[in-house]
């Protein structure tokens, strides 16, 4: 049964099918060590634990009754040996070791777990729960707890004897307690879902208002230019489409249609402005990554998020120049949990809303690793940037399930699946210590 926490929805969305990767020296060393030792810690790992903690983990694995458990703590560089994905690292270790069991890996600050001896998705859920339960306590406490949870799962969730005298009453109390717990959980889930939807709709509403204000400024100028007026009319049509989708949305995933229409409206508005200025319409490119309300990007720039890895992102000219000067352009911010955060560092249920801006251009692979729990990198299949020219692009994209996360499997080699979250990094939302 799913743990109904925000963090659970984050990592459930990260189940992503990753093709087998060619291992490199970091992964090869880990596999060689795991052949004879259930715990391997690379000396270069950002979150390397002490020898004493490694011994503690080994003793826990030996005594907990969790079955075969393999733990690897590796540096971020290991991702480059597995297609740039922490999921790929875990899969590469599993494939190279070739043993059934439960696998847990800390790659940089990313936490992943999978198993081909538990039901699909269970190891990921247990990793999510362990991460949430030990927020702020560090890697060792989380991994020890994960081993205990795997043991409990493999042993049927706990042990207990047959009821003696008064057994019927005990069973009745247990059933009543279970019913009360399920009712409480359902109410809590509904309230949380309503709160999440309200946060994402607030961001979408701001975007609607921004487009309406900007398009309205063109109402009078376009009257004297037929081409500009045509684009202006299409921008209004896109706004109406976005507004209708907004009104009908009852789940965060449905807000992808809103931002997809807003992106189209922004481009038509830019085309109208170009005709009024006597220029050709701009190239149909993805919107500015830093704030999609800036309109279509003009080019790609190499940008490094604070504490992250460099990636190419589409940017408007002003933001592109800021990046090239070494500055950090101001990003679109959203309110979550009562505080403002950059939209790319928001909780994963903002994923469909953000993705709607970029999905028409073939994917959001350049966002991989930004959203907490790597929602966009996983739910959209970790797609590459695609070919951004013209009105179409290369690539494709994944599907969104009812929770706003990525649909589609993530199993391989007999039912192994991924889940987890991130250690540290200072991001908002679930998945961080």
JSON list of C-alpha atoms in Angstrom, two decimals, residues 150-361:
[
{"chain": "A", "resi": 150, "resn": "UNK", "atom": "CA", "xyz": [12.81, -4.69, 3.41]},
{"chain": "A", "resi": 151, "resn": "UNK", "atom": "CA", "xyz": [13.04, -7.37, 6.11]},
{"chain": "A", "resi": 152, "resn": "UNK", "atom": "CA", "xyz": [9.56, -6.54, 7.39]},
{"chain": "A", "resi": 153, "resn": "UNK", "atom": "CA", "xyz": [8.18, -6.64, 3.84]},
{"chain": "A", "resi": 154, "resn": "UNK", "atom": "CA", "xyz": [9.75, -10.00, 3.09]},
{"chain": "A", "resi": 155, "resn": "UNK", "atom": "CA", "xyz": [8.45, -11.39, 6.38]},
{"chain": "A", "resi": 156, "resn": "UNK", "atom": "CA", "xyz": [4.91, -10.32, 5.75]},
{"chain": "A", "resi": 157, "resn": "UNK", "atom": "CA", "xyz": [5.02, -6.94, 7.47]},
{"chain": "A", "resi": 158, "resn": "UNK", "atom": "CA", "xyz": [5.82, -8.27, 10.94]},
{"chain": "A", "resi": 159, "resn": "UNK", "atom": "CA", "xyz": [5.28, -11.34, 13.10]},
{"chain": "A", "resi": 160, "resn": "UNK", "atom": "CA", "xyz": [2.74, -12.26, 15.65]},
{"chain": "A", "resi": 161, "resn": "UNK", "atom": "CA", "xyz": [1.31, -15.31, 17.40]},
{"chain": "A", "resi": 162, "resn": "UNK", "atom": "CA", "xyz": [-2.17, -16.73, 17.36]},
{"chain": "A", "resi": 163, "resn": "UNK", "atom": "CA", "xyz": [-4.65, -14.96, 19.65]},
{"chain": "A", "resi": 164, "resn": "UNK", "atom": "CA", "xyz": [-5.37, -16.79, 22.87]},
{"chain": "A", "resi": 165, "resn": "UNK", "atom": "CA", "xyz": [-8.30, -16.08, 25.19]},
{"chain": "A", "resi": 166, "resn": "UNK", "atom": "CA", "xyz": [-10.38, -13.17, 23.95]},
{"chain": "A", "resi": 167, "resn": "UNK", "atom": "CA", "xyz": [-8.96, -13.61, 20.46]},
{"chain": "A", "resi": 168, "resn": "UNK", "atom": "CA", "xyz": [-12.25, -12.60, 18.83]},
{"chain": "A", "resi": 169, "resn": "UNK", "atom": "CA", "xyz": [-12.28, -9.30, 20.66]},
{"chain": "A", "resi": 170, "resn": "UNK", "atom": "CA", "xyz": [-8.66, -8.64, 19.69]},
{"chain": "A", "resi": 171, "resn": "UNK", "atom": "CA", "xyz": [-9.45, -9.33, 16.05]},
{"chain": "A", "resi": 172, "resn": "UNK", "atom": "CA", "xyz": [-12.46, -7.04, 16.25]},
{"chain": "A", "resi": 173, "resn": "UNK", "atom": "CA", "xyz": [-10.35, -4.25, 17.67]},
{"chain": "A", "resi": 174, "resn": "UNK", "atom": "CA", "xyz": [-7.76, -4.77, 14.98]},
{"chain": "A", "resi": 175, "resn": "UNK", "atom": "CA", "xyz": [-10.40, -4.58, 12.25]},
{"chain": "A", "resi": 176, "resn": "UNK", "atom": "CA", "xyz": [-11.94, -1.45, 13.76]},
{"chain": "A", "resi": 177, "resn": "UNK", "atom": "CA", "xyz": [-8.55, 0.15, 14.05]},
{"chain": "A", "resi": 178, "resn": "UNK", "atom": "CA", "xyz": [-7.72, -0.71, 10.46]},
{"chain": "A", "resi": 179, "resn": "UNK", "atom": "CA", "xyz": [-10.99, 0.80, 9.23]},
{"chain": "A", "resi": 180, "resn": "UNK", "atom": "CA", "xyz": [-10.40, 3.98, 11.23]},
{"chain": "A", "resi": 181, "resn": "UNK", "atom": "CA", "xyz": [-6.88, 4.21, 9.88]},
{"chain": "A", "resi": 182, "resn": "UNK", "atom": "CA", "xyz": [-8.03, 3.81, 6.27]},
{"chain": "A", "resi": 183, "resn": "UNK", "atom": "CA", "xyz": [-10.69, 6.47, 6.72]},
{"chain": "A", "resi": 184, "resn": "UNK", "atom": "CA", "xyz": [-8.16, 8.84, 8.25]},
{"chain": "A", "resi": 185, "resn": "UNK", "atom": "CA", "xyz": [-5.72, 8.16, 5.44]},
{"chain": "A", "resi": 186, "resn": "UNK", "atom": "CA", "xyz": [-8.34, 8.76, 2.76]},
{"chain": "A", "resi": 187, "resn": "UNK", "atom": "CA", "xyz": [-9.30, 12.09, 4.32]},
{"chain": "A", "resi": 188, "resn": "UNK", "atom": "CA", "xyz": [-5.67, 13.11, 4.63]},
{"chain": "A", "resi": 189, "resn": "UNK", "atom": "CA", "xyz": [-4.99, 12.17, 1.01]},
{"chain": "A", "resi": 190, "resn": "UNK", "atom": "CA", "xyz": [-7.98, 14.16, -0.21]},
{"chain": "A", "resi": 191, "resn": "UNK", "atom": "CA", "xyz": [-6.94, 17.23, 1.76]},
{"chain": "A", "resi": 192, "resn": "UNK", "atom": "CA", "xyz": [-3.37, 17.01, 0.56]},
{"chain": "A", "resi": 193, "resn": "UNK", "atom": "CA", "xyz": [-4.49, 16.56, -3.05]},
{"chain": "A", "resi": 194, "resn": "UNK", "atom": "CA", "xyz": [-6.71, 19.61, -2.75]},
{"chain": "A", "resi": 195, "resn": "UNK", "atom": "CA", "xyz": [-3.84, 21.66, -1.31]},
{"chain": "A", "resi": 196, "resn": "UNK", "atom": "CA", "xyz": [-1.46, 20.54, -4.08]},
{"chain": "A", "resi": 197, "resn": "UNK", "atom": "CA", "xyz": [-4.00, 21.36, -6.78]},
{"chain": "A", "resi": 198, "resn": "UNK", "atom": "CA", "xyz": [-4.58, 24.79, -5.25]},
{"chain": "A", "resi": 199, "resn": "UNK", "atom": "CA", "xyz": [-0.84, 25.58, -5.33]},
{"chain": "A", "resi": 200, "resn": "UNK", "atom": "CA", "xyz": [-0.42, 24.55, -8.96]},
{"chain": "A", "resi": 201, "resn": "UNK", "atom": "CA", "xyz": [-3.62, 26.30, -10.08]},
{"chain": "A", "resi": 202, "resn": "UNK", "atom": "CA", "xyz": [-2.39, 29.47, -8.41]},
{"chain": "A", "resi": 203, "resn": "UNK", "atom": "CA", "xyz": [0.74, 29.35, -10.58]},
{"chain": "A", "resi": 204, "resn": "UNK", "atom": "CA", "xyz": [-1.32, 28.64, -13.71]},
{"chain": "A", "resi": 205, "resn": "UNK", "atom": "CA", "xyz": [-3.68, 31.50, -12.86]},
{"chain": "A", "resi": 206, "resn": "UNK", "atom": "CA", "xyz": [-0.75, 33.91, -12.64]},
{"chain": "A", "resi": 207, "resn": "UNK", "atom": "CA", "xyz": [0.35, 32.77, -16.10]},
{"chain": "A", "resi": 208, "resn": "UNK", "atom": "CA", "xyz": [-3.15, 33.27, -17.51]},
{"chain": "A", "resi": 209, "resn": "UNK", "atom": "CA", "xyz": [-3.32, 36.80, -16.13]},
{"chain": "A", "resi": 210, "resn": "UNK", "atom": "CA", "xyz": [0.15, 37.63, -17.48]},
{"chain": "A", "resi": 211, "resn": "UNK", "atom": "CA", "xyz": [-0.75, 36.53, -21.01]},
{"chain": "A", "resi": 212, "resn": "UNK", "atom": "CA", "xyz": [-4.10, 38.34, -20.91]},
{"chain": "A", "resi": 213, "resn": "UNK", "atom": "CA", "xyz": [-2.42, 41.59, -19.83]},
{"chain": "A", "resi": 214, "resn": "UNK", "atom": "CA", "xyz": [0.27, 41.35, -22.50]},
{"chain": "A", "resi": 215, "resn": "UNK", "atom": "CA", "xyz": [-2.11, 40.45, -25.34]},
{"chain": "A", "resi": 216, "resn": "UNK", "atom": "CA", "xyz": [-4.53, 43.22, -24.37]},
{"chain": "A", "resi": 217, "resn": "UNK", "atom": "CA", "xyz": [-1.80, 45.79, -25.03]},
{"chain": "A", "resi": 218, "resn": "UNK", "atom": "CA", "xyz": [-1.89, 44.80, -28.72]},
{"chain": "A", "resi": 219, "resn": "UNK", "atom": "CA", "xyz": [-5.63, 45.33, -29.18]},
{"chain": "A", "resi": 220, "resn": "UNK", "atom": "CA", "xyz": [-5.38, 48.80, -30.68]},
{"chain": "A", "resi": 221, "resn": "UNK", "atom": "CA", "xyz": [-1.99, 48.61, -32.50]},
{"chain": "A", "resi": 222, "resn": "UNK", "atom": "CA", "xyz": [-2.95, 45.52, -34.54]},
{"chain": "A", "resi": 223, "resn": "UNK", "atom": "CA", "xyz": [-5.97, 47.19, -36.14]},
{"chain": "A", "resi": 224, "resn": "UNK", "atom": "CA", "xyz": [-3.76, 48.76, -38.80]},
{"chain": "A", "resi": 225, "resn": "UNK", "atom": "CA", "xyz": [-1.81, 45.57, -39.65]},
{"chain": "A", "resi": 226, "resn": "UNK", "atom": "CA", "xyz": [-3.68, 42.55, -41.02]},
{"chain": "A", "resi": 227, "resn": "UNK", "atom": "CA", "xyz": [-0.86, 40.06, -40.36]},
{"chain": "A", "resi": 228, "resn": "UNK", "atom": "CA", "xyz": [-0.39, 41.28, -36.81]},
{"chain": "A", "resi": 229, "resn": "UNK", "atom": "CA", "xyz": [-4.14, 41.14, -36.20]},
{"chain": "A", "resi": 230, "resn": "UNK", "atom": "CA", "xyz": [-4.29, 37.55, -37.41]},
{"chain": "A", "resi": 231, "resn": "UNK", "atom": "CA", "xyz": [-1.58, 36.55, -34.94]},
{"chain": "A", "resi": 232, "resn": "UNK", "atom": "CA", "xyz": [-3.28, 38.59, -32.23]},
{"chain": "A", "resi": 233, "resn": "UNK", "atom": "CA", "xyz": [-6.54, 36.73, -32.87]},
{"chain": "A", "resi": 234, "resn": "UNK", "atom": "CA", "xyz": [-4.78, 33.37, -32.62]},
{"chain": "A", "resi": 235, "resn": "UNK", "atom": "CA", "xyz": [-3.16, 34.49, -29.37]},
{"chain": "A", "resi": 236, "resn": "UNK", "atom": "CA", "xyz": [-6.64, 35.25, -28.01]},
{"chain": "A", "resi": 237, "resn": "UNK", "atom": "CA", "xyz": [-7.85, 31.82, -29.16]},
{"chain": "A", "resi": 238, "resn": "UNK", "atom": "CA", "xyz": [-4.94, 30.18, -27.34]},
{"chain": "A", "resi": 239, "resn": "UNK", "atom": "CA", "xyz": [-5.77, 32.16, -24.22]},
{"chain": "A", "resi": 240, "resn": "UNK", "atom": "CA", "xyz": [-9.40, 31.00, -24.39]},
{"chain": "A", "resi": 241, "resn": "UNK", "atom": "CA", "xyz": [-8.23, 27.41, -24.79]},
{"chain": "A", "resi": 242, "resn": "UNK", "atom": "CA", "xyz": [-5.92, 27.75, -21.78]},
{"chain": "A", "resi": 243, "resn": "UNK", "atom": "CA", "xyz": [-8.63, 29.38, -19.70]},
{"chain": "A", "resi": 244, "resn": "UNK", "atom": "CA", "xyz": [-11.11, 26.59, -20.49]},
{"chain": "A", "resi": 245, "resn": "UNK", "atom": "CA", "xyz": [-8.57, 23.90, -19.56]},
{"chain": "A", "resi": 246, "resn": "UNK", "atom": "CA", "xyz": [-7.85, 25.76, -16.33]},
{"chain": "A", "resi": 247, "resn": "UNK", "atom": "CA", "xyz": [-11.53, 25.84, -15.37]},
{"chain": "A", "resi": 248, "resn": "UNK", "atom": "CA", "xyz": [-11.92, 22.11, -16.03]},
{"chain": "A", "resi": 249, "resn": "UNK", "atom": "CA", "xyz": [-8.76, 21.00, -14.21]},
{"chain": "A", "resi": 250, "resn": "UNK", "atom": "CA", "xyz": [-9.40, 18.93, -11.11]},
{"chain": "A", "resi": 251, "resn": "UNK", "atom": "CA", "xyz": [-5.93, 17.32, -10.91]},
{"chain": "A", "resi": 252, "resn": "UNK", "atom": "CA", "xyz": [-2.43, 18.80, -11.29]},
{"chain": "A", "resi": 253, "resn": "UNK", "atom": "CA", "xyz": [-1.75, 16.64, -14.36]},
{"chain": "A", "resi": 254, "resn": "UNK", "atom": "CA", "xyz": [-4.57, 18.38, -16.23]},
{"chain": "A", "resi": 255, "resn": "UNK", "atom": "CA", "xyz": [-2.78, 21.73, -16.01]},
{"chain": "A", "resi": 256, "resn": "UNK", "atom": "CA", "xyz": [-0.31, 20.59, -18.66]},
{"chain": "A", "resi": 257, "resn": "UNK", "atom": "CA", "xyz": [-2.98, 21.54, -21.23]},
{"chain": "A", "resi": 258, "resn": "UNK", "atom": "CA", "xyz": [-3.13, 25.06, -19.76]},
{"chain": "A", "resi": 259, "resn": "UNK", "atom": "CA", "xyz": [0.57, 25.84, -20.13]},
{"chain": "A", "resi": 260, "resn": "UNK", "atom": "CA", "xyz": [0.76, 24.15, -23.53]},
{"chain": "A", "resi": 261, "resn": "UNK", "atom": "CA", "xyz": [-1.91, 26.56, -24.79]},
{"chain": "A", "resi": 262, "resn": "UNK", "atom": "CA", "xyz": [-0.21, 29.50, -23.06]},
{"chain": "A", "resi": 263, "resn": "UNK", "atom": "CA", "xyz": [3.07, 28.69, -24.81]},
{"chain": "A", "resi": 264, "resn": "UNK", "atom": "CA", "xyz": [1.28, 28.76, -28.15]},
{"chain": "A", "resi": 265, "resn": "UNK", "atom": "CA", "xyz": [-0.41, 32.05, -27.25]},
{"chain": "A", "resi": 266, "resn": "UNK", "atom": "CA", "xyz": [2.91, 33.61, -26.27]},
{"chain": "A", "resi": 267, "resn": "UNK", "atom": "CA", "xyz": [4.39, 32.70, -29.64]},
{"chain": "A", "resi": 268, "resn": "UNK", "atom": "CA", "xyz": [1.46, 34.18, -31.57]},
{"chain": "A", "resi": 269, "resn": "UNK", "atom": "CA", "xyz": [1.75, 37.33, -29.46]},
{"chain": "A", "resi": 270, "resn": "UNK", "atom": "CA", "xyz": [5.47, 37.57, -30.29]},
{"chain": "A", "resi": 271, "resn": "UNK", "atom": "CA", "xyz": [4.67, 37.09, -33.97]},
{"chain": "A", "resi": 272, "resn": "UNK", "atom": "CA", "xyz": [2.13, 39.94, -33.82]},
{"chain": "A", "resi": 273, "resn": "UNK", "atom": "CA", "xyz": [4.70, 42.18, -32.17]},
{"chain": "A", "resi": 274, "resn": "UNK", "atom": "CA", "xyz": [7.23, 41.30, -34.89]},
{"chain": "A", "resi": 275, "resn": "UNK", "atom": "CA", "xyz": [4.81, 42.20, -37.68]},
{"chain": "A", "resi": 276, "resn": "UNK", "atom": "CA", "xyz": [4.04, 45.51, -35.99]},
{"chain": "A", "resi": 277, "resn": "UNK", "atom": "CA", "xyz": [7.78, 46.25, -35.87]},
{"chain": "A", "resi": 278, "resn": "UNK", "atom": "CA", "xyz": [8.26, 45.31, -39.52]},
{"chain": "A", "resi": 279, "resn": "UNK", "atom": "CA", "xyz": [10.18, 42.13, -38.74]},
{"chain": "A", "resi": 280, "resn": "UNK", "atom": "CA", "xyz": [9.61, 38.48, -39.59]},
{"chain": "A", "resi": 281, "resn": "UNK", "atom": "CA", "xyz": [7.97, 36.38, -36.84]},
{"chain": "A", "resi": 282, "resn": "UNK", "atom": "CA", "xyz": [10.43, 34.71, -34.44]},
{"chain": "A", "resi": 283, "resn": "UNK", "atom": "CA", "xyz": [11.44, 31.10, -34.88]},
{"chain": "A", "resi": 284, "resn": "UNK", "atom": "CA", "xyz": [9.05, 28.71, -33.15]},
{"chain": "A", "resi": 285, "resn": "UNK", "atom": "CA", "xyz": [11.28, 27.71, -30.27]},
{"chain": "A", "resi": 286, "resn": "UNK", "atom": "CA", "xyz": [10.59, 26.55, -26.72]},
{"chain": "A", "resi": 287, "resn": "UNK", "atom": "CA", "xyz": [9.92, 29.31, -24.22]},
{"chain": "A", "resi": 288, "resn": "UNK", "atom": "CA", "xyz": [12.62, 30.82, -22.06]},
{"chain": "A", "resi": 289, "resn": "UNK", "atom": "CA", "xyz": [13.58, 28.25, -19.44]},
{"chain": "A", "resi": 290, "resn": "UNK", "atom": "CA", "xyz": [14.12, 30.80, -16.70]},
{"chain": "A", "resi": 291, "resn": "UNK", "atom": "CA", "xyz": [10.62, 32.22, -17.03]},
{"chain": "A", "resi": 292, "resn": "UNK", "atom": "CA", "xyz": [8.32, 30.89, -19.77]},
{"chain": "A", "resi": 293, "resn": "UNK", "atom": "CA", "xyz": [6.38, 34.15, -19.55]},
{"chain": "A", "resi": 294, "resn": "UNK", "atom": "CA", "xyz": [9.35, 35.78, -21.31]},
{"chain": "A", "resi": 295, "resn": "UNK", "atom": "CA", "xyz": [8.08, 34.15, -24.49]},
{"chain": "A", "resi": 296, "resn": "UNK", "atom": "CA", "xyz": [10.02, 32.16, -27.12]},
{"chain": "A", "resi": 297, "resn": "UNK", "atom": "CA", "xyz": [13.72, 31.61, -26.51]},
{"chain": "A", "resi": 298, "resn": "UNK", "atom": "CA", "xyz": [16.24, 32.96, -28.98]},
{"chain": "A", "resi": 299, "resn": "UNK", "atom": "CA", "xyz": [19.03, 30.43, -28.43]},
{"chain": "A", "resi": 300, "resn": "UNK", "atom": "CA", "xyz": [20.43, 27.78, -26.10]},
{"chain": "A", "resi": 301, "resn": "UNK", "atom": "CA", "xyz": [22.97, 28.52, -23.38]},
{"chain": "A", "resi": 302, "resn": "UNK", "atom": "CA", "xyz": [25.04, 26.37, -21.03]},
{"chain": "A", "resi": 303, "resn": "UNK", "atom": "CA", "xyz": [23.64, 26.97, -17.56]},
{"chain": "A", "resi": 304, "resn": "UNK", "atom": "CA", "xyz": [24.66, 25.43, -14.25]},
{"chain": "A", "resi": 305, "resn": "UNK", "atom": "CA", "xyz": [22.04, 25.42, -11.45]},
{"chain": "A", "resi": 306, "resn": "UNK", "atom": "CA", "xyz": [23.37, 26.11, -7.95]},
{"chain": "A", "resi": 307, "resn": "UNK", "atom": "CA", "xyz": [25.10, 22.94, -6.81]},
{"chain": "A", "resi": 308, "resn": "UNK", "atom": "CA", "xyz": [24.19, 21.10, -10.02]},
{"chain": "A", "resi": 309, "resn": "UNK", "atom": "CA", "xyz": [25.62, 20.04, -13.35]},
{"chain": "A", "resi": 310, "resn": "UNK", "atom": "CA", "xyz": [25.84, 22.15, -16.49]},
{"chain": "A", "resi": 311, "resn": "UNK", "atom": "CA", "xyz": [23.15, 21.67, -19.13]},
{"chain": "A", "resi": 312, "resn": "UNK", "atom": "CA", "xyz": [21.89, 23.46, -22.21]},
{"chain": "A", "resi": 313, "resn": "UNK", "atom": "CA", "xyz": [18.64, 25.36, -21.72]},
{"chain": "A", "resi": 314, "resn": "UNK", "atom": "CA", "xyz": [16.60, 27.61, -24.01]},
{"chain": "A", "resi": 315, "resn": "UNK", "atom": "CA", "xyz": [16.74, 31.27, -23.00]},
{"chain": "A", "resi": 316, "resn": "UNK", "atom": "CA", "xyz": [15.42, 34.62, -24.13]},
{"chain": "A", "resi": 317, "resn": "UNK", "atom": "CA", "xyz": [18.13, 36.98, -25.30]},
{"chain": "A", "resi": 318, "resn": "UNK", "atom": "CA", "xyz": [18.27, 38.97, -22.06]},
{"chain": "A", "resi": 319, "resn": "UNK", "atom": "CA", "xyz": [18.65, 35.86, -19.91]},
{"chain": "A", "resi": 320, "resn": "UNK", "atom": "CA", "xyz": [21.12, 34.28, -22.35]},
{"chain": "A", "resi": 321, "resn": "UNK", "atom": "CA", "xyz": [23.35, 37.32, -22.05]},
{"chain": "A", "resi": 322, "resn": "UNK", "atom": "CA", "xyz": [23.04, 37.25, -18.27]},
{"chain": "A", "resi": 323, "resn": "UNK", "atom": "CA", "xyz": [24.19, 33.63, -18.17]},
{"chain": "A", "resi": 324, "resn": "UNK", "atom": "CA", "xyz": [27.13, 34.41, -20.43]},
{"chain": "A", "resi": 325, "resn": "UNK", "atom": "CA", "xyz": [28.14, 37.20, -18.03]},
{"chain": "A", "resi": 326, "resn": "UNK", "atom": "CA", "xyz": [28.21, 34.65, -15.22]},
{"chain": "A", "resi": 327, "resn": "UNK", "atom": "CA", "xyz": [24.98, 35.83, -13.60]},
{"chain": "A", "resi": 328, "resn": "UNK", "atom": "CA", "xyz": [22.03, 33.72, -12.48]},
{"chain": "A", "resi": 329, "resn": "UNK", "atom": "CA", "xyz": [18.88, 35.04, -14.21]},
{"chain": "A", "resi": 330, "resn": "UNK", "atom": "CA", "xyz": [15.83, 35.42, -12.00]},
{"chain": "A", "resi": 331, "resn": "UNK", "atom": "CA", "xyz": [13.72, 32.29, -12.38]},
{"chain": "A", "resi": 332, "resn": "UNK", "atom": "CA", "xyz": [9.94, 32.01, -12.37]},
{"chain": "A", "resi": 333, "resn": "UNK", "atom": "CA", "xyz": [8.93, 31.42, -8.78]},
{"chain": "A", "resi": 334, "resn": "UNK", "atom": "CA", "xyz": [5.95, 29.54, -7.40]},
{"chain": "A", "resi": 335, "resn": "UNK", "atom": "CA", "xyz": [4.53, 29.35, -3.90]},
{"chain": "A", "resi": 336, "resn": "UNK", "atom": "CA", "xyz": [4.61, 25.95, -2.23]},
{"chain": "A", "resi": 337, "resn": "UNK", "atom": "CA", "xyz": [4.24, 25.27, 1.47]},
{"chain": "A", "resi": 338, "resn": "UNK", "atom": "CA", "xyz": [3.96, 28.99, 2.11]},
{"chain": "A", "resi": 339, "resn": "UNK", "atom": "CA", "xyz": [7.30, 29.95, 0.55]},
{"chain": "A", "resi": 340, "resn": "UNK", "atom": "CA", "xyz": [8.53, 30.93, -2.89]},
{"chain": "A", "resi": 341, "resn": "UNK", "atom": "CA", "xyz": [10.92, 28.66, -4.78]},
{"chain": "A", "resi": 342, "resn": "UNK", "atom": "CA", "xyz": [12.16, 28.57, -8.40]},
{"chain": "A", "resi": 343, "resn": "UNK", "atom": "CA", "xyz": [9.62, 26.58, -10.38]},
{"chain": "A", "resi": 344, "resn": "UNK", "atom": "CA", "xyz": [12.27, 24.03, -11.34]},
{"chain": "A", "resi": 345, "resn": "UNK", "atom": "CA", "xyz": [12.89, 23.35, -7.65]},
{"chain": "A", "resi": 346, "resn": "UNK", "atom": "CA", "xyz": [9.20, 22.94, -6.79]},
{"chain": "A", "resi": 347, "resn": "UNK", "atom": "CA", "xyz": [7.61, 19.68, -5.63]},
{"chain": "A", "resi": 348, "resn": "UNK", "atom": "CA", "xyz": [6.98, 17.15, -8.39]},
{"chain": "A", "resi": 349, "resn": "UNK", "atom": "CA", "xyz": [3.24, 17.77, -8.60]},
{"chain": "A", "resi": 350, "resn": "UNK", "atom": "CA", "xyz": [4.17, 21.00, -10.41]},
{"chain": "A", "resi": 351, "resn": "UNK", "atom": "CA", "xyz": [5.65, 18.80, -13.15]},
{"chain": "A", "resi": 352, "resn": "UNK", "atom": "CA", "xyz": [2.70, 18.70, -15.59]},
{"chain": "A", "resi": 353, "resn": "UNK", "atom": "CA", "xyz": [2.22, 22.47, -15.32]},
{"chain": "A", "resi": 354, "resn": "UNK", "atom": "CA", "xyz": [5.90, 23.12, -16.06]},
{"chain": "A", "resi": 355, "resn": "UNK", "atom": "CA", "xyz": [6.12, 20.39, -18.65]},
{"chain": "A", "resi": 356, "resn": "UNK", "atom": "CA", "xyz": [3.27, 21.80, -20.70]},
{"chain": "A", "resi": 357, "resn": "UNK", "atom": "CA", "xyz": [5.51, 24.66, -21.77]},
{"chain": "A", "resi": 358, "resn": "UNK", "atom": "CA", "xyz": [8.19, 22.37, -23.18]},
{"chain": "A", "resi": 359, "resn": "UNK", "atom": "CA", "xyz": [6.54, 19.10, -24.19]},
{"chain": "A", "resi": 360, "resn": "UNK", "atom": "CA", "xyz": [5.43, 20.38, -27.64]},
{"chain": "A", "resi": 361, "resn": "UNK", "atom": "CA", "xyz": [9.14, 20.62, -28.48]}
]
